[in-house]
CSV table of N, CA and C in Angstrom, one decimal:
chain,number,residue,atom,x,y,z
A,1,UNK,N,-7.0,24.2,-47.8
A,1,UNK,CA,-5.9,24.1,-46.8
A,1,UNK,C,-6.0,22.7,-46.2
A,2,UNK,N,-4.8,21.9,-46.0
A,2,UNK,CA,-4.9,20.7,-45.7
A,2,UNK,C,-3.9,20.8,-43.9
A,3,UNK,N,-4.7,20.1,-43.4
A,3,UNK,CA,-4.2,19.6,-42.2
A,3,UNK,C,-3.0,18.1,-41.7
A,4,UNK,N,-1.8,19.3,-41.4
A,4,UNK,CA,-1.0,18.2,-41.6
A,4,UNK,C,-0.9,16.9,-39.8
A,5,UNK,N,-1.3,16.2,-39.8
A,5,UNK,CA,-1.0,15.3,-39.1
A,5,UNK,C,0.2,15.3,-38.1
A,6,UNK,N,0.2,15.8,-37.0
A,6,UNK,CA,1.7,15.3,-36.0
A,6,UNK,C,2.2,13.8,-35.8
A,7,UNK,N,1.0,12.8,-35.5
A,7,UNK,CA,0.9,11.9,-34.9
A,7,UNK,C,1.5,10.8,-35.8
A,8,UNK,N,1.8,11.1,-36.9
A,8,UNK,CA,1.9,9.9,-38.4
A,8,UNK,C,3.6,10.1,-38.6
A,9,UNK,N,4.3,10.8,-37.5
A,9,UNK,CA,5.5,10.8,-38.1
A,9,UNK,C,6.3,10.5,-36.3
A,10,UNK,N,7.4,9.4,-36.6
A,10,UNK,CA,7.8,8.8,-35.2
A,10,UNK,C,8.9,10.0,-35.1
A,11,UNK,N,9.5,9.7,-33.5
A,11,UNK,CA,9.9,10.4,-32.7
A,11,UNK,C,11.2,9.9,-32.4
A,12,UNK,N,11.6,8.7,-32.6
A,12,UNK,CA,12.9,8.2,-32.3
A,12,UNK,C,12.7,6.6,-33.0
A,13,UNK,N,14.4,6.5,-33.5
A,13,UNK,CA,14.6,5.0,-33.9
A,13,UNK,C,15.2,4.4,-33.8
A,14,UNK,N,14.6,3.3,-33.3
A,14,UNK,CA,15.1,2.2,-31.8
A,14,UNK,C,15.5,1.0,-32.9
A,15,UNK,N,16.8,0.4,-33.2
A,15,UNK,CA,17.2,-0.7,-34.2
A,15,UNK,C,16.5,-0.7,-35.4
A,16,UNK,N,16.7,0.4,-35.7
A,16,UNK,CA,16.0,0.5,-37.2
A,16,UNK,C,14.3,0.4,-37.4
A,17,UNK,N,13.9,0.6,-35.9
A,17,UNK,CA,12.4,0.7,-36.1
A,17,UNK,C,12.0,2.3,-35.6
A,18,UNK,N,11.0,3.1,-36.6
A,18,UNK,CA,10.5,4.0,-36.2
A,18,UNK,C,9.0,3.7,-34.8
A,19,UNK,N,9.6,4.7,-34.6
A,19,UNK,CA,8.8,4.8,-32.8
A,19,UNK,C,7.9,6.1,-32.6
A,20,UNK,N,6.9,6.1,-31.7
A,20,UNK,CA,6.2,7.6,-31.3
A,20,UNK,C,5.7,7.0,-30.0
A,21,UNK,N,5.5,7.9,-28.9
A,21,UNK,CA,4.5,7.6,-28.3
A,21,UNK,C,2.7,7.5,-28.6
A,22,UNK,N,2.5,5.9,-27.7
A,22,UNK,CA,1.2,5.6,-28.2
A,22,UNK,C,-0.1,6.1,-27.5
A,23,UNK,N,-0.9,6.0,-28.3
A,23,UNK,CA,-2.6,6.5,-27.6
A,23,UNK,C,-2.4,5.3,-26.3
A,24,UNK,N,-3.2,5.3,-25.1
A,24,UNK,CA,-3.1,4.6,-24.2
A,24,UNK,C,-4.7,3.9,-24.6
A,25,UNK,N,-5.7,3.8,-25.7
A,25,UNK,CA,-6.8,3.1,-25.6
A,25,UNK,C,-7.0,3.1,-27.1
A,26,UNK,N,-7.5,2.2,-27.7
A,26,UNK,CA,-7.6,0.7,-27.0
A,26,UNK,C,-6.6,-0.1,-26.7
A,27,UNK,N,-6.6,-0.8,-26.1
A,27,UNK,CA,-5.7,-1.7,-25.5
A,27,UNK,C,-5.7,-2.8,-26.8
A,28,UNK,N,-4.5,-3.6,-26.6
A,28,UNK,CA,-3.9,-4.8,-27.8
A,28,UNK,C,-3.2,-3.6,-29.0
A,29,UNK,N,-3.0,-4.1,-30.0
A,29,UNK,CA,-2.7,-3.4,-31.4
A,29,UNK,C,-3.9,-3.0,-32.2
A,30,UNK,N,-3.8,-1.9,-32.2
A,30,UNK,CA,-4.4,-1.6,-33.3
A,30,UNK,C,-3.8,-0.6,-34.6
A,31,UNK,N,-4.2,-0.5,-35.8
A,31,UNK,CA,-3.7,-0.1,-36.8
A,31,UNK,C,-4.1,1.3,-36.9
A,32,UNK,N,-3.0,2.0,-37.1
A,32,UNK,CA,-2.8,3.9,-37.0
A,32,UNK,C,-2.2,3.9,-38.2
A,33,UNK,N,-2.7,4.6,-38.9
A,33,UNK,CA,-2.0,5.7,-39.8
A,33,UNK,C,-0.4,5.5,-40.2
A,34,UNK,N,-0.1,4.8,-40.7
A,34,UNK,CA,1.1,4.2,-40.9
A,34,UNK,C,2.0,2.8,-40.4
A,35,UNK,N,1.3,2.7,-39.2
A,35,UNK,CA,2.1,1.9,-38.6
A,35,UNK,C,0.9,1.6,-37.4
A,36,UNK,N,1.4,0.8,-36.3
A,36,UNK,CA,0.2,0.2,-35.3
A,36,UNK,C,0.7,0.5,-33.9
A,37,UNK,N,0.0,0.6,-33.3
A,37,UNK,CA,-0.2,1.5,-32.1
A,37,UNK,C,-0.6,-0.1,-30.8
A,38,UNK,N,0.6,-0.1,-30.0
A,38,UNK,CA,0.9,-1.9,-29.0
A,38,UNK,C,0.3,-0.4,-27.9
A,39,UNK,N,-0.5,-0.9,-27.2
A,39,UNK,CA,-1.1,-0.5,-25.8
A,39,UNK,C,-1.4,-1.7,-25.2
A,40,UNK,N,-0.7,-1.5,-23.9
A,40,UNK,CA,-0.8,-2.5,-23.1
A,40,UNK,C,-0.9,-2.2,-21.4
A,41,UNK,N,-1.8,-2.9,-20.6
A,41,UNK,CA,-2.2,-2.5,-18.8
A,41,UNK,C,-1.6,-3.0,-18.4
A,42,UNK,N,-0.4,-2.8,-17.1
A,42,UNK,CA,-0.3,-3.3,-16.0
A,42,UNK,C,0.0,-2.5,-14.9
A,43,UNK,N,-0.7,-2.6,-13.7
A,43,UNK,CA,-0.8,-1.7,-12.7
A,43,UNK,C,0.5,-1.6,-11.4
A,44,UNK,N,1.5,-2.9,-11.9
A,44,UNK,CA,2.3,-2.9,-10.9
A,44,UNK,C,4.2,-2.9,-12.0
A,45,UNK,N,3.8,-3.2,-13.1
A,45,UNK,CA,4.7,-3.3,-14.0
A,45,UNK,C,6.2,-2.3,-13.6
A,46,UNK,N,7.2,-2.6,-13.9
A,46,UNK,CA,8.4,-1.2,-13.7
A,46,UNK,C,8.7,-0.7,-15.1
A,47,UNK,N,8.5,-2.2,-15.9
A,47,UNK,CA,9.5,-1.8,-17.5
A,47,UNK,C,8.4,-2.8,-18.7
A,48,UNK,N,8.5,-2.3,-19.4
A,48,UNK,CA,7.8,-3.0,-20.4
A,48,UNK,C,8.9,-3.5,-21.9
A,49,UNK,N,8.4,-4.3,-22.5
A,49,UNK,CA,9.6,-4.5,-24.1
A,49,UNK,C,8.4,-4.7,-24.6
A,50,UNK,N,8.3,-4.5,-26.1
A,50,UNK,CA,7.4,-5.0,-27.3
A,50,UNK,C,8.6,-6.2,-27.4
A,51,UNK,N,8.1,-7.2,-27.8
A,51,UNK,CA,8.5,-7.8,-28.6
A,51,UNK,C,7.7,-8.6,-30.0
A,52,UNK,N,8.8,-8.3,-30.8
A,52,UNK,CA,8.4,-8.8,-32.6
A,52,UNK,C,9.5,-10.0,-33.0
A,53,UNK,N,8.4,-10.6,-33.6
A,53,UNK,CA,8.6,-12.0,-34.2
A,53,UNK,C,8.4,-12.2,-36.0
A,54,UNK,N,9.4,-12.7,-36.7
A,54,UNK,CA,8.9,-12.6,-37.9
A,54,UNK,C,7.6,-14.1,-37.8
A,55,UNK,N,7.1,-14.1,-38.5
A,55,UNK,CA,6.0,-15.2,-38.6
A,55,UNK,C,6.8,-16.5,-38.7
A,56,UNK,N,6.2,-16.9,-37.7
A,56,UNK,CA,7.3,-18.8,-37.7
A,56,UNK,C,8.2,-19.0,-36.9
A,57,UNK,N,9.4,-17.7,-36.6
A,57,UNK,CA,10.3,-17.6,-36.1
A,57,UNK,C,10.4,-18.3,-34.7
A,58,UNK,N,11.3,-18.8,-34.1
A,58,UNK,CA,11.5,-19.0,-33.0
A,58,UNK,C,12.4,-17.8,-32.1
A,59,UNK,N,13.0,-17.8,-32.9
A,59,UNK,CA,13.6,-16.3,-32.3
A,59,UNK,C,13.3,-14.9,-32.6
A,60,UNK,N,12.9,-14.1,-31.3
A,60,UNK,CA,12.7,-12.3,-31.7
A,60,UNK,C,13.5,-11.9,-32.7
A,61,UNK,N,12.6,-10.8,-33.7
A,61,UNK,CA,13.4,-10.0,-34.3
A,61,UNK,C,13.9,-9.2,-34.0
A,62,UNK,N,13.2,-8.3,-33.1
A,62,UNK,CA,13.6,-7.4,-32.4
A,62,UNK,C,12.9,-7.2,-30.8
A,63,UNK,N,13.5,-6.6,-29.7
A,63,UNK,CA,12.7,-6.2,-28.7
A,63,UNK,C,13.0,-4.4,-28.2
A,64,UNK,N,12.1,-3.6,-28.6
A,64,UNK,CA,12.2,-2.9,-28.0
A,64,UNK,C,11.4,-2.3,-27.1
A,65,UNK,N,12.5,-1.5,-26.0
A,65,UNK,CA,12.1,-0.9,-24.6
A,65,UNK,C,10.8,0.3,-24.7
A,66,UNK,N,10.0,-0.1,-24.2
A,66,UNK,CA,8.9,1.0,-24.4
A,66,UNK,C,9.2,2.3,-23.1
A,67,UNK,N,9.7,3.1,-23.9
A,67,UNK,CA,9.8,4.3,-22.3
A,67,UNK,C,9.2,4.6,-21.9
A,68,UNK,N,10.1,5.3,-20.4
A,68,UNK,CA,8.9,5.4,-19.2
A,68,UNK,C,8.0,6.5,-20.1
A,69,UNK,N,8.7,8.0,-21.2
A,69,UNK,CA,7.7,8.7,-21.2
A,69,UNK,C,6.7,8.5,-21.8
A,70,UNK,N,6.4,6.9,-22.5
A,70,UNK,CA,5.6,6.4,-24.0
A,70,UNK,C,4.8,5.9,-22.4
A,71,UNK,N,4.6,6.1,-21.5
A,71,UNK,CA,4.0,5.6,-20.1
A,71,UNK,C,2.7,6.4,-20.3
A,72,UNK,N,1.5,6.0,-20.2
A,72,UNK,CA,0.5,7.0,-19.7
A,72,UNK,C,-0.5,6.2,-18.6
A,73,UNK,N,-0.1,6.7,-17.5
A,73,UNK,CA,-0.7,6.3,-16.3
A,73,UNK,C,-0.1,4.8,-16.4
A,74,UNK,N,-1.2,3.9,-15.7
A,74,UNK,CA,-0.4,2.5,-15.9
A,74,UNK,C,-0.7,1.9,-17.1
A,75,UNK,N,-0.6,2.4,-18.3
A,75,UNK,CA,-0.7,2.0,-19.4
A,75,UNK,C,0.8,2.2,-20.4
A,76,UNK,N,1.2,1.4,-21.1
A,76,UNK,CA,2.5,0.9,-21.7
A,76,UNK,C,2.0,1.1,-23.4
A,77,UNK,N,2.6,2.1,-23.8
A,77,UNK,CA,1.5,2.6,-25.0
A,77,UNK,C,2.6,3.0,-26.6
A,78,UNK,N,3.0,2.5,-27.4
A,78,UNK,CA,3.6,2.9,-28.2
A,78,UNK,C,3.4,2.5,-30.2
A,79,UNK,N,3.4,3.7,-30.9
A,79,UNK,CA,3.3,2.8,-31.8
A,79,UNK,C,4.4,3.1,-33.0
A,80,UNK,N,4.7,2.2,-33.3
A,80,UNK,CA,5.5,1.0,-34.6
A,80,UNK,C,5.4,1.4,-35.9
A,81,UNK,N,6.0,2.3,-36.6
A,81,UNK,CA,5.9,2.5,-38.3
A,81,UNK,C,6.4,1.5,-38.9
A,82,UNK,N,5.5,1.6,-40.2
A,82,UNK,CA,6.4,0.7,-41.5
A,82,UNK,C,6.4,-1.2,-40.9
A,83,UNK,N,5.2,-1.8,-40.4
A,83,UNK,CA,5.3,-2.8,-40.0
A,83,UNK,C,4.3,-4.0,-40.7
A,84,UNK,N,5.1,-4.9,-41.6
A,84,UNK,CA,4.4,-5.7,-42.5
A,84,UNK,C,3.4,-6.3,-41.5
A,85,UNK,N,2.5,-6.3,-41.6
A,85,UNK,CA,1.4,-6.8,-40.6
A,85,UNK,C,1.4,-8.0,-40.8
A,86,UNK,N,1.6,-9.0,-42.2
A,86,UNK,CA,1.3,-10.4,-42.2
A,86,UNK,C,2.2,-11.3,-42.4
A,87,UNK,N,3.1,-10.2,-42.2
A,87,UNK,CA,4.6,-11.2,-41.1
A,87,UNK,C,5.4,-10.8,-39.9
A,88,UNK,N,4.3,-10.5,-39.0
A,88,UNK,CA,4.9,-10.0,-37.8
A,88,UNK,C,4.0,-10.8,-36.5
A,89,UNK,N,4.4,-11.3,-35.5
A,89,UNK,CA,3.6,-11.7,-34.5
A,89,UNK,C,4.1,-10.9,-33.4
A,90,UNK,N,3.4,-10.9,-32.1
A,90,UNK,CA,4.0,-10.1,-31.0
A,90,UNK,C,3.8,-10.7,-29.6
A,91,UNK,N,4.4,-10.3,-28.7
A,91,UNK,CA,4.5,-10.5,-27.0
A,91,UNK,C,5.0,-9.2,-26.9
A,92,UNK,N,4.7,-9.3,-25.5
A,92,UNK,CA,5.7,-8.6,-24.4
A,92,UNK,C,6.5,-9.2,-23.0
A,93,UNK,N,7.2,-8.7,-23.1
A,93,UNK,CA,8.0,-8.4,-21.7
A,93,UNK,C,7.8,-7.8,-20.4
A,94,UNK,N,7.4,-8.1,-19.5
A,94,UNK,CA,7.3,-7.1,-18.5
A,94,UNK,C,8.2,-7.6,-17.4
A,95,UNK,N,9.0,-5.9,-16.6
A,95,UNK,CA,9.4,-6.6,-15.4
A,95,UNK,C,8.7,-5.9,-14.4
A,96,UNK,N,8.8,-6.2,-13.2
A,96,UNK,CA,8.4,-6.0,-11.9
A,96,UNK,C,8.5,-6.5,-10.6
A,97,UNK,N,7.8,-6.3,-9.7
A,97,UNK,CA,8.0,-7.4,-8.5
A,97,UNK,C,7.5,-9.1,-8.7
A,98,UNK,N,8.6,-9.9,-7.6
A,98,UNK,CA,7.9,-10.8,-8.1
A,98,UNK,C,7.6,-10.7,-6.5
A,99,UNK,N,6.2,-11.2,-6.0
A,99,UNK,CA,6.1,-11.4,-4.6
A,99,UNK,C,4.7,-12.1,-4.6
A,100,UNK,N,4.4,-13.6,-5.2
A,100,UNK,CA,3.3,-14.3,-5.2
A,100,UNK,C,2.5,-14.2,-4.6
A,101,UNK,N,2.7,-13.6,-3.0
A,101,UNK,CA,1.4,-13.4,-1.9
A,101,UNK,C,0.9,-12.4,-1.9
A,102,UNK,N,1.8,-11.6,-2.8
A,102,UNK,CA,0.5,-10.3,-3.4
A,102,UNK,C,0.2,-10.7,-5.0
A,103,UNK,N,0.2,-11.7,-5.4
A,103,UNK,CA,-0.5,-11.8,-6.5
A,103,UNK,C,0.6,-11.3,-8.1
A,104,UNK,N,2.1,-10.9,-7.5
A,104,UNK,CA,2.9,-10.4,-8.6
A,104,UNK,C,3.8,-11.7,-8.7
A,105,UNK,N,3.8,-12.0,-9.9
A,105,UNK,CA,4.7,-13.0,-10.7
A,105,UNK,C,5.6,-12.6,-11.8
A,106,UNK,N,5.9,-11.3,-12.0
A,106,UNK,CA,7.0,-10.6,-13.1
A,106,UNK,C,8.1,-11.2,-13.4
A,107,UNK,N,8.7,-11.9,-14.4
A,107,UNK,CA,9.5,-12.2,-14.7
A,107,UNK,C,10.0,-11.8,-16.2
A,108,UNK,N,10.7,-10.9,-16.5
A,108,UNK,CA,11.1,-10.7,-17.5
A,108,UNK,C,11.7,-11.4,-18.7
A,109,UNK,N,12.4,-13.0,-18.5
A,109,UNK,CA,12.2,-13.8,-19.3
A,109,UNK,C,11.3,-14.3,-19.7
A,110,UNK,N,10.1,-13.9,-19.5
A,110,UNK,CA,9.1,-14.3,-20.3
A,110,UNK,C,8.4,-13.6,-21.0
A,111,UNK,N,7.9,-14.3,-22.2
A,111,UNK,CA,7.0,-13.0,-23.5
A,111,UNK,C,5.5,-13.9,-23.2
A,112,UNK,N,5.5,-12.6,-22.8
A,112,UNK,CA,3.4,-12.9,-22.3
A,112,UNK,C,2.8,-12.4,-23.4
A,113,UNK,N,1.6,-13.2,-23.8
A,113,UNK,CA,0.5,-13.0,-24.8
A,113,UNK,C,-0.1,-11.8,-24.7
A,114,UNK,N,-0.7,-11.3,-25.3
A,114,UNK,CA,-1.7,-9.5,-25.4
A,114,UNK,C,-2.5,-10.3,-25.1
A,115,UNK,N,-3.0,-9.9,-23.8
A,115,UNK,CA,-4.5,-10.3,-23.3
A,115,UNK,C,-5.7,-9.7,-24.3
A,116,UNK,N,-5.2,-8.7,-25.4
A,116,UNK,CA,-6.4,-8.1,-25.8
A,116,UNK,C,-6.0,-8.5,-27.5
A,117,UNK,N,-5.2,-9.4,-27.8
A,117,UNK,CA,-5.2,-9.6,-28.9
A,117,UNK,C,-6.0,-10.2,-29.7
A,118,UNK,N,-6.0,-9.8,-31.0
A,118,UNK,CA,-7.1,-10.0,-32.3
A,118,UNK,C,-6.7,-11.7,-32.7
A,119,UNK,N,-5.9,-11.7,-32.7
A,119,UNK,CA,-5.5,-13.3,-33.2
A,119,UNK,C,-4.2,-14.0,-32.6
A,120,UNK,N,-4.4,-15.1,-32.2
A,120,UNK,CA,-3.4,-15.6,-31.9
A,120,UNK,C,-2.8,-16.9,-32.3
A,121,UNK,N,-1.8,-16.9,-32.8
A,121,UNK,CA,-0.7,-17.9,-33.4
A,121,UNK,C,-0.1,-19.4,-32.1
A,122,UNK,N,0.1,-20.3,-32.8
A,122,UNK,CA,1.1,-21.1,-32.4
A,122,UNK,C,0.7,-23.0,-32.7
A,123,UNK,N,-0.3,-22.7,-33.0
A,123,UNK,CA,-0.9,-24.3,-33.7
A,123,UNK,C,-0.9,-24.0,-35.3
A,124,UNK,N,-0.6,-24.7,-36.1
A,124,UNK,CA,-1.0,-24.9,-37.3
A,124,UNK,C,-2.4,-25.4,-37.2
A,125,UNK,N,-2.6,-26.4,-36.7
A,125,UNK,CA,-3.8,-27.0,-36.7
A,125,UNK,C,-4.6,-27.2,-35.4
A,126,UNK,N,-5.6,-26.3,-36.0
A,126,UNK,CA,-6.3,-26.4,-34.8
A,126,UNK,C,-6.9,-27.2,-33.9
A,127,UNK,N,-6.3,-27.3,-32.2
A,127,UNK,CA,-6.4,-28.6,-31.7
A,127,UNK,C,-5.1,-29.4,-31.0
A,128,UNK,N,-4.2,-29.4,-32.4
A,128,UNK,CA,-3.0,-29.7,-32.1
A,128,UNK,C,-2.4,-29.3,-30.7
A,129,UNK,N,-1.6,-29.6,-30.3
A,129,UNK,CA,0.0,-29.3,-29.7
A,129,UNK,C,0.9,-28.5,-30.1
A,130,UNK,N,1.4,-26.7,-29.7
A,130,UNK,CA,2.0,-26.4,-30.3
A,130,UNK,C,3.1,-26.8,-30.5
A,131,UNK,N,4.5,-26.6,-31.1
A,131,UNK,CA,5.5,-26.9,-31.0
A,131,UNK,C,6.6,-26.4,-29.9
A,132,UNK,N,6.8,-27.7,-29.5
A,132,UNK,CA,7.5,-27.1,-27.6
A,132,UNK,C,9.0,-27.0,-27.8
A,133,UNK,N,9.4,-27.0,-29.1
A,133,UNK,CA,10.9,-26.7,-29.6
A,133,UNK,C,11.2,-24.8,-29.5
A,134,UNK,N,10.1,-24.6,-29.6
A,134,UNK,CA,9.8,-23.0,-29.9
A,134,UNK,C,9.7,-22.1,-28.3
A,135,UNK,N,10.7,-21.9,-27.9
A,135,UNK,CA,10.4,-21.3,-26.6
A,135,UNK,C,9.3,-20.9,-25.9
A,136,UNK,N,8.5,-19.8,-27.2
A,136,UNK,CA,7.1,-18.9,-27.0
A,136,UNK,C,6.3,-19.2,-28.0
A,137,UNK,N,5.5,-20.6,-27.7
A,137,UNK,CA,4.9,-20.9,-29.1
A,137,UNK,C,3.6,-20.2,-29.5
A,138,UNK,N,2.9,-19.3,-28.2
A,138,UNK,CA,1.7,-18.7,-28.4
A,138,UNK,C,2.3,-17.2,-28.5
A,139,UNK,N,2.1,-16.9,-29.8
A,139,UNK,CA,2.3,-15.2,-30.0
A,139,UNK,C,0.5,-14.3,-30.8
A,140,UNK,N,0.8,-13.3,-30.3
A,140,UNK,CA,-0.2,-12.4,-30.7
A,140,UNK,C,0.2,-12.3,-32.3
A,141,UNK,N,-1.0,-11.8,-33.2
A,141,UNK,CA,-0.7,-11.2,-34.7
A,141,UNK,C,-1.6,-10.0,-34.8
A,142,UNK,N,-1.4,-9.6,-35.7
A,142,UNK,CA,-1.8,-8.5,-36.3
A,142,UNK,C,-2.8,-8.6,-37.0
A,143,UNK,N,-4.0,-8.1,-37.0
A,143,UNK,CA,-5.4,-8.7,-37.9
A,143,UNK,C,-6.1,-7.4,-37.5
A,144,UNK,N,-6.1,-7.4,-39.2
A,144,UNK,CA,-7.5,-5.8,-39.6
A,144,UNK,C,-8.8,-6.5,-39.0
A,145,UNK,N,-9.8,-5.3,-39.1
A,145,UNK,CA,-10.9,-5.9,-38.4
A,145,UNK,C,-11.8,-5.5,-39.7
A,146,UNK,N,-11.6,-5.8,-41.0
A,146,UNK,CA,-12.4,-5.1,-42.3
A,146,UNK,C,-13.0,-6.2,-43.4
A,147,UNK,N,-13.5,-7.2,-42.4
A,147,UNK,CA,-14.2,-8.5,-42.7
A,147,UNK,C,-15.8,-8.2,-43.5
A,148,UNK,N,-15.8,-8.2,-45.0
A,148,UNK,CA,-17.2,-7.4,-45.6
A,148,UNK,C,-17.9,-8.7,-45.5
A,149,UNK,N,-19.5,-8.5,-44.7
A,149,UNK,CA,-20.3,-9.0,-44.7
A,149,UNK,C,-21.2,-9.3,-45.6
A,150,UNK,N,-21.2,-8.3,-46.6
A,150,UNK,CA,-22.0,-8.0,-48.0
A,150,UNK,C,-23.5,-8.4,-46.9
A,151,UNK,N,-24.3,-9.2,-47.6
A,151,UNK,CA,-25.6,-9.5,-47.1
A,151,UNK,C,-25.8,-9.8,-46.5
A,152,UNK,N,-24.8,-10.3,-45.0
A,152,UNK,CA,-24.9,-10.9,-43.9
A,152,UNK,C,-26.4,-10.3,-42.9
A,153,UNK,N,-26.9,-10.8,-42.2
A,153,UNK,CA,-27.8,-10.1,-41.2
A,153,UNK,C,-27.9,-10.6,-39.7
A,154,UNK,N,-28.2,-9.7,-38.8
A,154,UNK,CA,-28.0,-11.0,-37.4
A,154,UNK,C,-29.3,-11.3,-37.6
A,155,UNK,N,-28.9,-12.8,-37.0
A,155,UNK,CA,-30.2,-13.8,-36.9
A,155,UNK,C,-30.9,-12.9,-35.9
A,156,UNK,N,-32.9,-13.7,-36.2
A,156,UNK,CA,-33.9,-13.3,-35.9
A,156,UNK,C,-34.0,-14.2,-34.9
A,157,UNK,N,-33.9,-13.6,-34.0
A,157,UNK,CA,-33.8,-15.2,-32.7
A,157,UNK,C,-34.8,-14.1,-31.4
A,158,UNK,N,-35.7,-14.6,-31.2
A,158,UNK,CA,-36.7,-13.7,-30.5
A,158,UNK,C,-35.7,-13.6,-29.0
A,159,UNK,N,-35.7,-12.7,-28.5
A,159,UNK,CA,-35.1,-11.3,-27.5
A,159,UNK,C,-36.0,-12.4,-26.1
A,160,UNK,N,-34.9,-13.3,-25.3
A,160,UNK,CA,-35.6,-14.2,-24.2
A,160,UNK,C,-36.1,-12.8,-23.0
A,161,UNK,N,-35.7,-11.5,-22.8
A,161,UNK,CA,-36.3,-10.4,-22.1
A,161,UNK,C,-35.3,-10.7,-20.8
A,162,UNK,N,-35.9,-10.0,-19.1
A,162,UNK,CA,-35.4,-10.4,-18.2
A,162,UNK,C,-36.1,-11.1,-17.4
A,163,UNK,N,-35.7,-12.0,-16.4
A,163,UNK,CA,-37.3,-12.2,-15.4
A,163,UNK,C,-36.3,-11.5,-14.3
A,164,UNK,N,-37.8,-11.0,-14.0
A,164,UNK,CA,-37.7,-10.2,-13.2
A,164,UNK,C,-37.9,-10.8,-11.4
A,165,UNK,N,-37.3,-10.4,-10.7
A,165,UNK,CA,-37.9,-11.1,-9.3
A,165,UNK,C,-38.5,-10.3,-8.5
């Protein structure tokens, strides 16, 4: 007897992308069972968007509205079927208050980087200047974490201890 999966099949489709609500941890993207799972924190946020980029692009492919119910606590949680991973980069959107003397700067024209992202795009060359022709030249990517070490070992580097006072 085989155990069929709920979580592998989306729930609604938003411009031709399949959608489900997402696990709220770990935070950034991570890769689920079909498709990849965008969780993202903010504690004062009202609205959230994914936004997707084909690789290179200057302009979104698409942005979609993460809903309030894809909401778990203050976490912005949803995941994405059928998503070529090595041509997709990502931001978000967030709105909210803007009120600097409490520390809120929300502006919804802007695509903010994944604070918890695996890789991040916008130099070719590392060092460079990205290109300022590009509205959002720093975007998040998508990157497996299935790097074979074969015989790698950590270095033997003797353990400095604590000092104690």
């Amino acid at each position: 007897m085989s155990l069929n999966r709920i979580d592998i099949y989306p729930t609604r489709i938003y411009k031709g992308y399949k959608c489900r609500p997402g696990r709220p941890y770990p935070f950034g993207a991570t890769f689920v069972p079909g498709g990849v799972n965008f969780a993202v924190f903010s504690r004062h946020a009202t609205a959230c968007w994914l936004v997707l980029f084909k690789k290179g692009d200057c302009d979104p492919l698409v942005e979609i509205n993460i809903p309030d119910e894809y909401r778990v606590g203050n976490v912005f949680a949803m995941v994405v079927f059928d998503l070529n991973y090595e041509d997709i980069e990502y931001g978000f959107r967030m709105e909210g208050p803007y009120d600097p003397a409490q520390g809120h700067h929300f502006d919804p024209d802007n695509i903010l980087l994944d604070p918890y992202a695996k890789a991040i795009t916008g130099r070719e060359v590392w060092g460079a200047m990205p290109d300022w022709n590009d509205p959002y030249p720093y975007r998040a990517r998508l990157a497996y974490d299935d790097f074979d070490w074969e015989d790698d070992h950590a270095p033997k580097t003797p353990d400095p201890g604590f000092d104690h006072l």
